[in-house]
Short mmCIF file of C-alpha atoms in Angstrom, two decimals:
data_model
loop_
_atom_site.label_atom_id
_atom_site.label_comp_id
_atom_site.label_asym_id
_atom_site.label_seq_id
_atom_site.Cartn_x
_atom_site.Cartn_y
_atom_site.Cartn_z
CA MET A 253 -199.09 -17.26 -171.92
CA SER A 254 -199.23 -14.98 -168.92
CA SER A 255 -201.20 -16.01 -165.81
CA PRO A 256 -204.59 -14.28 -165.37
CA TYR A 257 -204.61 -11.38 -163.02
CA ILE A 258 -207.49 -11.44 -160.47
CA LEU A 259 -208.80 -8.05 -159.56
CA PRO A 260 -209.58 -7.41 -155.89
CA PRO A 261 -213.24 -6.89 -155.04
CA ALA A 262 -214.38 -3.36 -155.48
CA ALA A 263 -214.91 -1.48 -152.26
CA ALA A 264 -218.53 -0.86 -151.38
CA SER A 265 -219.67 2.57 -152.24
CA LEU A 266 -220.59 5.02 -149.51
CA PRO A 267 -224.35 4.74 -150.23
CA GLU A 268 -224.14 0.92 -149.99
CA ARG A 269 -222.26 1.06 -146.68
CA THR A 270 -224.73 3.59 -145.35
CA GLN A 271 -227.67 1.37 -146.35
CA THR A 272 -226.07 -1.72 -144.74
CA ASN A 273 -225.40 0.15 -141.50
CA SER A 274 -228.95 1.53 -141.50
CA GLU A 275 -230.42 -1.94 -141.97
CA ARG A 276 -228.25 -3.31 -139.15
CA ALA A 277 -229.21 -0.45 -136.86
CA PHE A 278 -232.90 -0.91 -137.70
CA LYS A 279 -232.68 -4.64 -136.98
CA CYS A 280 -230.93 -4.03 -133.65
CA ALA A 281 -233.51 -1.39 -132.70
CA THR A 282 -236.38 -3.71 -133.62
CA MET A 283 -234.90 -6.61 -131.62
CA SER A 284 -234.26 -4.30 -128.68
CA SER A 285 -237.82 -2.97 -128.78
CA TYR A 286 -239.40 -6.43 -129.06
CA TRP A 287 -237.27 -8.38 -126.58
CA CYS A 288 -235.63 -5.79 -124.31
CA ALA A 289 -238.34 -3.10 -124.01
CA GLY A 290 -236.09 -0.76 -126.01
CA LYS A 291 -233.74 -0.45 -123.02
CA GLY A 292 -230.97 -2.86 -124.01
CA ASP A 293 -229.30 -4.86 -126.75
CA VAL A 294 -229.95 -8.48 -127.76
CA ILE A 295 -226.82 -10.57 -127.22
CA ASP A 296 -227.31 -14.19 -128.33
CA ASN A 297 -230.47 -15.17 -126.39
CA TRP A 298 -230.39 -12.61 -123.59
CA CYS A 299 -230.74 -8.86 -123.10
CA ARG A 300 -227.82 -6.65 -122.11
CA CYS A 301 -229.56 -3.80 -120.34
CA ASP A 302 -228.62 -0.15 -120.63
CA LEU A 303 -227.23 1.51 -117.52
CA SER A 304 -230.52 3.34 -117.07
CA ALA A 305 -232.53 0.09 -117.08
CA PHE A 306 -231.89 -1.11 -113.52
CA SER A 307 -234.38 -1.35 -110.67
CA LYS A 308 -234.00 0.15 -107.20
CA ASP A 309 -232.67 -3.24 -106.08
CA GLY A 310 -229.86 -3.03 -108.62
CA LEU A 311 -231.33 -5.75 -110.84
CA PRO A 312 -231.59 -5.31 -114.63
CA ASN A 313 -235.18 -4.85 -115.72
CA CYS A 314 -235.02 -4.24 -119.47
CA SER A 315 -236.52 -7.71 -119.99
CA PRO A 316 -239.58 -7.45 -117.70
CA LEU A 317 -240.70 -10.66 -116.03
CA ARG A 318 -244.22 -11.54 -117.13
CA GLN A 319 -246.95 -12.90 -114.86
CA PRO A 320 -247.67 -16.64 -115.13
CA ILE A 321 -251.36 -17.53 -115.46
CA LEU A 322 -252.41 -20.25 -113.01
CA HIS A 323 -255.62 -22.17 -113.72
CA LEU A 324 -257.39 -25.44 -112.92
CA ALA A 325 -256.17 -28.39 -114.98
CA PRO A 326 -258.90 -29.57 -117.38
CA TYR A 327 -258.09 -33.26 -116.87
CA LEU A 328 -259.21 -33.35 -113.22
CA GLU A 329 -262.35 -31.85 -111.74
CA PRO A 330 -261.62 -30.93 -108.09
CA SER A 331 -262.67 -33.73 -105.76
CA SER A 332 -263.07 -33.81 -101.98
CA THR A 333 -259.30 -34.17 -101.48
CA MET A 334 -257.63 -33.40 -104.84
CA VAL A 335 -257.02 -30.30 -106.94
CA ALA A 336 -254.85 -30.13 -110.08
CA LEU A 337 -253.43 -26.84 -111.37
CA GLU A 338 -251.35 -25.95 -114.40
CA TRP A 339 -249.71 -23.02 -116.17
CA THR A 340 -247.71 -22.31 -119.32
CA ASP A 341 -244.01 -21.55 -118.96
CA ILE A 342 -243.39 -17.81 -119.43
CA GLU A 343 -239.70 -17.98 -120.42
CA PRO A 344 -239.23 -16.16 -123.76
CA VAL A 345 -236.87 -17.28 -126.52
CA ILE A 346 -234.75 -14.17 -125.86
CA GLY A 347 -234.60 -12.37 -122.53
CA TYR A 348 -234.90 -13.44 -118.91
CA LYS A 349 -234.46 -17.07 -117.84
CA ILE A 350 -236.93 -18.74 -115.49
CA SER A 351 -235.05 -20.67 -112.81
CA ASP A 352 -238.03 -21.77 -110.69
CA TYR A 353 -241.70 -21.41 -109.88
CA VAL A 354 -242.95 -21.05 -106.31
CA ILE A 355 -246.47 -22.18 -105.46
CA GLN A 356 -248.23 -21.50 -102.16
CA HIS A 357 -251.45 -23.07 -100.95
CA LYS A 358 -253.46 -22.40 -97.84
CA ARG A 359 -256.87 -23.18 -96.46
CA VAL A 360 -258.98 -20.07 -95.93
CA GLU A 361 -262.30 -19.93 -94.15
CA ASP A 362 -263.13 -16.39 -95.26
CA PRO A 363 -261.46 -14.83 -98.34
CA SER A 364 -261.88 -11.36 -96.81
CA GLU A 365 -259.84 -12.24 -93.71
CA PRO A 366 -256.30 -10.81 -93.51
CA ASP A 367 -253.51 -13.09 -94.74
CA VAL A 368 -252.09 -13.99 -91.34
CA TYR A 369 -251.52 -17.69 -92.04
CA THR A 370 -249.15 -18.07 -94.99
CA GLY A 371 -249.84 -21.75 -95.67
CA GLU A 372 -247.27 -24.04 -97.31
CA VAL A 373 -244.81 -22.67 -99.86
CA LEU A 374 -243.22 -25.11 -102.32
CA SER A 375 -240.46 -24.66 -104.88
CA LEU A 376 -241.14 -26.49 -108.13
CA MET A 377 -237.46 -27.34 -108.57
CA GLU A 378 -236.09 -27.58 -105.02
CA ASP A 379 -239.08 -29.38 -103.44
CA LEU A 380 -241.20 -31.11 -106.08
CA PHE A 381 -238.97 -32.09 -109.01
CA SER A 382 -236.18 -32.96 -106.56
CA GLY A 383 -238.38 -35.40 -104.66
CA LEU A 384 -237.66 -33.73 -101.32
CA GLY A 385 -241.23 -32.53 -100.80
CA SER A 386 -244.27 -34.35 -99.48
CA GLY A 387 -245.80 -37.23 -101.42
CA CYS A 388 -249.10 -35.36 -101.15
CA VAL A 389 -248.00 -32.93 -103.89
CA VAL A 390 -246.58 -34.04 -107.25
CA ALA A 391 -245.48 -31.98 -110.24
CA GLY A 392 -245.15 -32.64 -113.95
CA ARG A 393 -244.07 -31.04 -117.21
CA ARG A 394 -245.07 -31.68 -120.80
CA ALA A 395 -244.85 -29.99 -124.18
CA GLY A 396 -247.29 -27.16 -124.82
CA GLU A 397 -249.40 -26.44 -127.87
CA HIS A 398 -246.82 -24.18 -129.53
CA PRO A 399 -243.12 -24.66 -130.37
CA HIS A 400 -240.78 -23.88 -127.45
CA SER A 401 -243.73 -23.84 -125.01
CA LEU A 402 -243.95 -26.03 -121.90
CA LEU A 403 -246.87 -26.76 -119.60
CA TYR A 404 -246.26 -27.30 -115.87
CA SER A 405 -248.76 -29.01 -113.57
CA VAL A 406 -249.07 -29.58 -109.82
CA LEU A 407 -251.43 -32.13 -108.26
CA PHE A 408 -252.46 -31.70 -104.60
CA LYS A 409 -253.69 -35.07 -103.27
CA CYS A 410 -254.28 -34.60 -99.53
CA LEU A 411 -256.57 -31.58 -99.13
CA GLU A 412 -259.46 -31.27 -96.68
CA PRO A 413 -262.99 -31.84 -98.03
CA ASP A 414 -265.52 -29.00 -98.20
CA SER A 415 -262.77 -26.40 -97.74
CA LEU A 416 -261.83 -23.22 -99.56
CA TYR A 417 -258.20 -23.11 -100.72
CA LYS A 418 -256.22 -20.26 -102.20
CA PHE A 419 -253.31 -21.10 -104.52
CA THR A 420 -250.67 -18.50 -105.41
CA LEU A 421 -247.98 -18.83 -108.10
CA HIS A 422 -244.81 -16.76 -108.63
CA ALA A 423 -242.14 -17.15 -111.30
CA VAL A 424 -238.49 -16.67 -110.26
CA ASP A 425 -235.89 -15.65 -112.83
CA SER A 426 -232.13 -16.26 -112.80
CA ARG A 427 -231.56 -12.76 -111.40
CA GLY A 428 -233.67 -13.53 -108.32
CA SER A 429 -236.64 -11.38 -109.35
CA LEU A 430 -240.19 -12.47 -108.49
CA SER A 431 -243.04 -12.07 -110.95
CA GLU A 432 -246.43 -10.66 -110.13
CA ALA A 433 -248.53 -13.32 -108.40
CA SER A 434 -251.28 -15.34 -110.05
CA PHE A 435 -254.15 -16.61 -107.89
CA VAL A 436 -256.74 -19.39 -108.01
CA SER A 437 -259.33 -20.04 -105.29
CA VAL A 438 -261.26 -23.30 -105.28
CA ARG A 439 -263.49 -25.17 -102.85
CA THR A 440 -263.05 -28.91 -102.59
CA SER A 441 -266.19 -30.99 -102.97
CA CYS A 442 -268.19 -32.46 -100.11
CA PRO A 443 -266.75 -35.37 -98.08
CA MET A 444 -267.17 -38.92 -99.30
CA VAL A 445 -269.83 -40.99 -97.53
CA ASP A 446 -270.73 -44.66 -97.81
CA ASP A 447 -274.52 -44.48 -98.03
CA ARG A 448 -275.06 -48.19 -97.49
CA ARG A 449 -273.04 -48.07 -94.27
CA ALA A 450 -274.95 -44.97 -93.13
CA GLU A 451 -278.23 -46.82 -93.54
CA GLU A 452 -276.88 -49.86 -91.68
CA ILE A 453 -275.76 -47.67 -88.76
CA ALA A 454 -279.16 -45.93 -88.68
CA ASP A 455 -280.85 -49.35 -88.41
CA LYS A 456 -278.39 -50.44 -85.71
CA VAL A 457 -278.98 -47.31 -83.63
CA TYR A 458 -282.75 -47.68 -83.96
CA ASN A 459 -282.54 -51.27 -82.70
CA LEU A 460 -280.37 -50.15 -79.77
CA TYR A 461 -282.80 -47.34 -78.91
CA ASN A 462 -285.91 -49.48 -79.40
CA GLY A 463 -287.57 -50.78 -76.26
CA TYR A 464 -285.68 -50.99 -72.98
CA THR A 465 -282.13 -49.67 -73.39
CA SER A 466 -279.54 -51.05 -70.97
CA GLY A 467 -276.35 -49.23 -70.04
CA LYS A 468 -274.39 -51.53 -72.34
CA GLU A 469 -276.63 -50.74 -75.32
CA GLN A 470 -276.49 -47.03 -74.56
CA GLN A 471 -272.69 -47.10 -74.52
CA MET A 472 -272.61 -49.12 -77.76
CA ALA A 473 -274.87 -46.57 -79.49
CA TYR A 474 -272.77 -43.68 -78.16
CA ASN A 475 -269.48 -45.27 -79.28
CA THR A 476 -270.88 -46.05 -82.72
CA LEU A 477 -272.06 -42.47 -83.31
CA MET A 478 -268.81 -40.94 -82.00
CA GLU A 479 -266.57 -43.15 -84.15
CA VAL A 480 -268.08 -42.31 -87.55
CA SER A 481 -267.03 -39.21 -89.48
CA PRO A 482 -269.22 -36.08 -89.14
CA PRO A 483 -270.56 -36.30 -92.74
CA LEU A 484 -271.48 -39.96 -92.25
CA LEU A 485 -273.12 -39.07 -88.93
CA TYR A 486 -275.24 -36.45 -90.68
CA ARG A 487 -276.28 -39.02 -93.27
CA VAL A 488 -277.11 -41.52 -90.47
CA GLN A 489 -279.37 -38.89 -88.93
CA HIS A 490 -281.09 -38.40 -92.31
CA HIS A 491 -281.74 -42.14 -92.73
CA TYR A 492 -282.93 -42.50 -89.14
CA ASN A 493 -285.49 -39.72 -89.55
CA SER A 494 -286.56 -41.01 -92.97
CA HIS A 495 -287.37 -44.49 -91.62
CA TYR A 496 -288.13 -44.09 -87.91
CA GLU A 497 -289.24 -40.50 -87.27
CA LYS A 498 -292.72 -41.70 -86.29
CA PHE A 499 -291.06 -43.19 -83.19
CA GLY A 500 -289.31 -39.89 -82.43
CA ASP A 501 -286.68 -38.05 -84.42
CA PHE A 502 -282.96 -38.74 -84.07
CA VAL A 503 -282.18 -35.75 -81.84
CA TRP A 504 -285.03 -36.39 -79.41
CA ARG A 505 -284.34 -40.14 -79.16
CA SER A 506 -280.61 -39.56 -78.63
CA GLU A 507 -281.28 -37.09 -75.81
CA ASP A 508 -283.84 -39.44 -74.28
CA GLU A 509 -281.68 -42.58 -74.48
CA LEU A 510 -278.18 -41.17 -73.91
CA GLY A 511 -278.90 -38.04 -71.90
CA PRO A 512 -278.51 -34.38 -72.96
CA ARG A 513 -274.73 -34.26 -72.39
CA LYS A 514 -273.79 -37.26 -74.54
CA ALA A 515 -276.36 -36.33 -77.17
CA SER A 516 -274.87 -32.83 -77.36
CA LEU A 517 -271.35 -34.26 -77.83
CA ILE A 518 -272.63 -36.31 -80.75
CA LEU A 519 -274.70 -33.61 -82.44
CA ARG A 520 -272.12 -30.84 -82.23
CA ARG A 521 -269.79 -32.92 -84.43
CA VAL A 522 -271.80 -31.92 -87.52
CA ASP A 523 -271.71 -28.16 -86.80
CA HIS A 524 -268.86 -27.47 -89.24
CA ILE A 525 -270.50 -29.11 -92.25
CA SER A 526 -271.41 -26.38 -94.75
CA HIS A 527 -275.04 -25.68 -95.63
CA TYR A 528 -274.31 -26.75 -99.19
CA CYS A 529 -272.98 -30.17 -98.15
CA ARG A 530 -275.83 -30.60 -95.66
CA SER A 531 -278.32 -30.18 -98.47
CA LEU A 532 -276.49 -32.79 -100.57
CA LEU A 533 -276.30 -35.19 -97.61
CA CYS A 534 -280.09 -35.03 -97.45
CA SER A 535 -280.44 -36.26 -101.04
CA SER A 536 -282.69 -39.26 -101.59
CA HIS A 537 -279.84 -41.32 -102.99
CA ILE A 538 -276.05 -41.08 -102.76
CA GLN A 539 -273.89 -43.38 -104.84
CA SER A 540 -270.12 -43.67 -104.97
CA ARG A 541 -267.95 -43.97 -108.04
CA THR A 542 -264.22 -44.12 -108.73
CA ASP A 543 -262.65 -42.35 -111.71
CA THR A 544 -259.19 -43.22 -113.02
CA VAL A 545 -257.32 -40.10 -114.12
CA PRO A 546 -253.88 -39.89 -115.83
CA TYR A 547 -251.32 -37.32 -114.72
CA VAL A 548 -247.67 -36.54 -115.47
CA PHE A 549 -245.04 -37.12 -112.77
CA CYS A 550 -241.49 -35.75 -113.15
CA ARG A 551 -238.17 -35.95 -111.29
CA VAL A 552 -234.95 -34.10 -112.04
CA GLU A 553 -232.28 -36.39 -113.54
CA ASP A 554 -229.07 -34.57 -112.66
CA ARG A 555 -229.37 -32.54 -109.49
CA GLY A 556 -226.42 -30.25 -108.79
CA PRO A 557 -225.39 -28.64 -105.48
CA ALA A 558 -228.15 -27.08 -103.38
CA GLY A 559 -229.13 -23.68 -104.72
CA SER A 560 -227.34 -24.14 -108.04
CA THR A 561 -230.66 -24.24 -109.91
CA ARG A 562 -231.28 -20.59 -109.13
CA HIS A 563 -228.86 -19.51 -111.85
CA THR A 564 -229.94 -21.94 -114.57
CA SER A 565 -232.94 -22.13 -116.87
CA LEU A 566 -235.74 -24.40 -115.73
CA TYR A 567 -236.60 -24.88 -119.42
CA ASP A 568 -233.23 -26.58 -120.01
CA SER A 569 -233.36 -28.78 -116.90
CA ARG A 570 -233.30 -32.52 -117.59
CA LEU A 571 -236.37 -34.19 -116.15
CA SER A 572 -237.43 -37.82 -116.19
CA CYS A 573 -241.21 -37.85 -116.68
CA MET A 574 -243.80 -40.60 -116.82
CA GLU A 575 -247.56 -40.82 -117.01
CA LYS A 576 -249.27 -42.35 -113.98
CA LEU A 577 -252.86 -43.13 -113.03
CA ILE A 578 -254.63 -42.03 -109.88
CA SER A 579 -258.01 -43.14 -108.52
CA VAL A 580 -260.41 -40.33 -107.64
CA GLN A 581 -263.46 -41.13 -105.52
CA ARG A 582 -266.66 -39.14 -105.95
CA ASN A 583 -270.23 -39.16 -104.65
CA THR A 584 -273.21 -38.78 -106.98
CA TYR A 585 -276.30 -37.19 -105.46
CA SER A 586 -279.77 -37.69 -106.94
CA SER A 587 -283.47 -37.69 -106.14
CA THR A 588 -283.86 -41.09 -107.80
CA LYS A 589 -281.65 -44.14 -107.55
CA LEU A 590 -279.15 -44.37 -110.40
CA ARG A 591 -278.32 -47.65 -112.09
#
């Protein structure tokens, strides 16, 4: 019995080859259009740009860098000293690679003023995740709502109360390109005051002013009023006038007992309190509360040589993250005393 003879596969017909090539070309064109703006080819998970798709700086731009969207973190309402911000990672599955984010914050008195003072600029990777930055700013990362998505957060813990801050975020890709900036402006809440202490100081000052005031008592009253914070001083003035105005208001009694010069030194300390905070400091009742808020804190696990992170993907960086708790103090203002 002779062995079976296996026929070689029949060569594809010309129409079949043409259809296969057309499908491949269509797929490549679709991928190029979707991921590379139609100006390059998809190779693995990156775009190989055409020669015509380079910027004036000589950098490939067929995979345009998108703008990150910075916003306030929903888990923390801005307090007198803290603001939390977050944004979604903008690195696509195919295309450019995000190597870092750069966040700038500065205190601005008037948003219309020219940007002369640049504030503090921090690199998410080089300063925050590395642990080389200030303990007043911490960063975190967690999984986003969709597959492949990440959510980055930055918590500023040492801001000035009753101050307007402008935060600016840029993305940096592995080619060194900067994205368009994203901005958030926010005013921190009014300074914390201990209302019970303010009332005690108002009573103390009244007793020092009452009757014959010796030089020792005058100096004690002056020292007391100069040592307290301006917001607490303003609240002391409110309590003094609420209880003892029939004996002369706070300003008049201070000028009479301490002299115009010392009284002026005391009173000018409250000049920089905003009108909004002044109105709150005149509330009938101010109570303090402490909220406990969770946040994510991350550190890079394997840090390479300085500057090496510029050419790697931040998405693939190995971070050690943990959830921590932070205490946030707040004042509650009301016309009636809260329980």
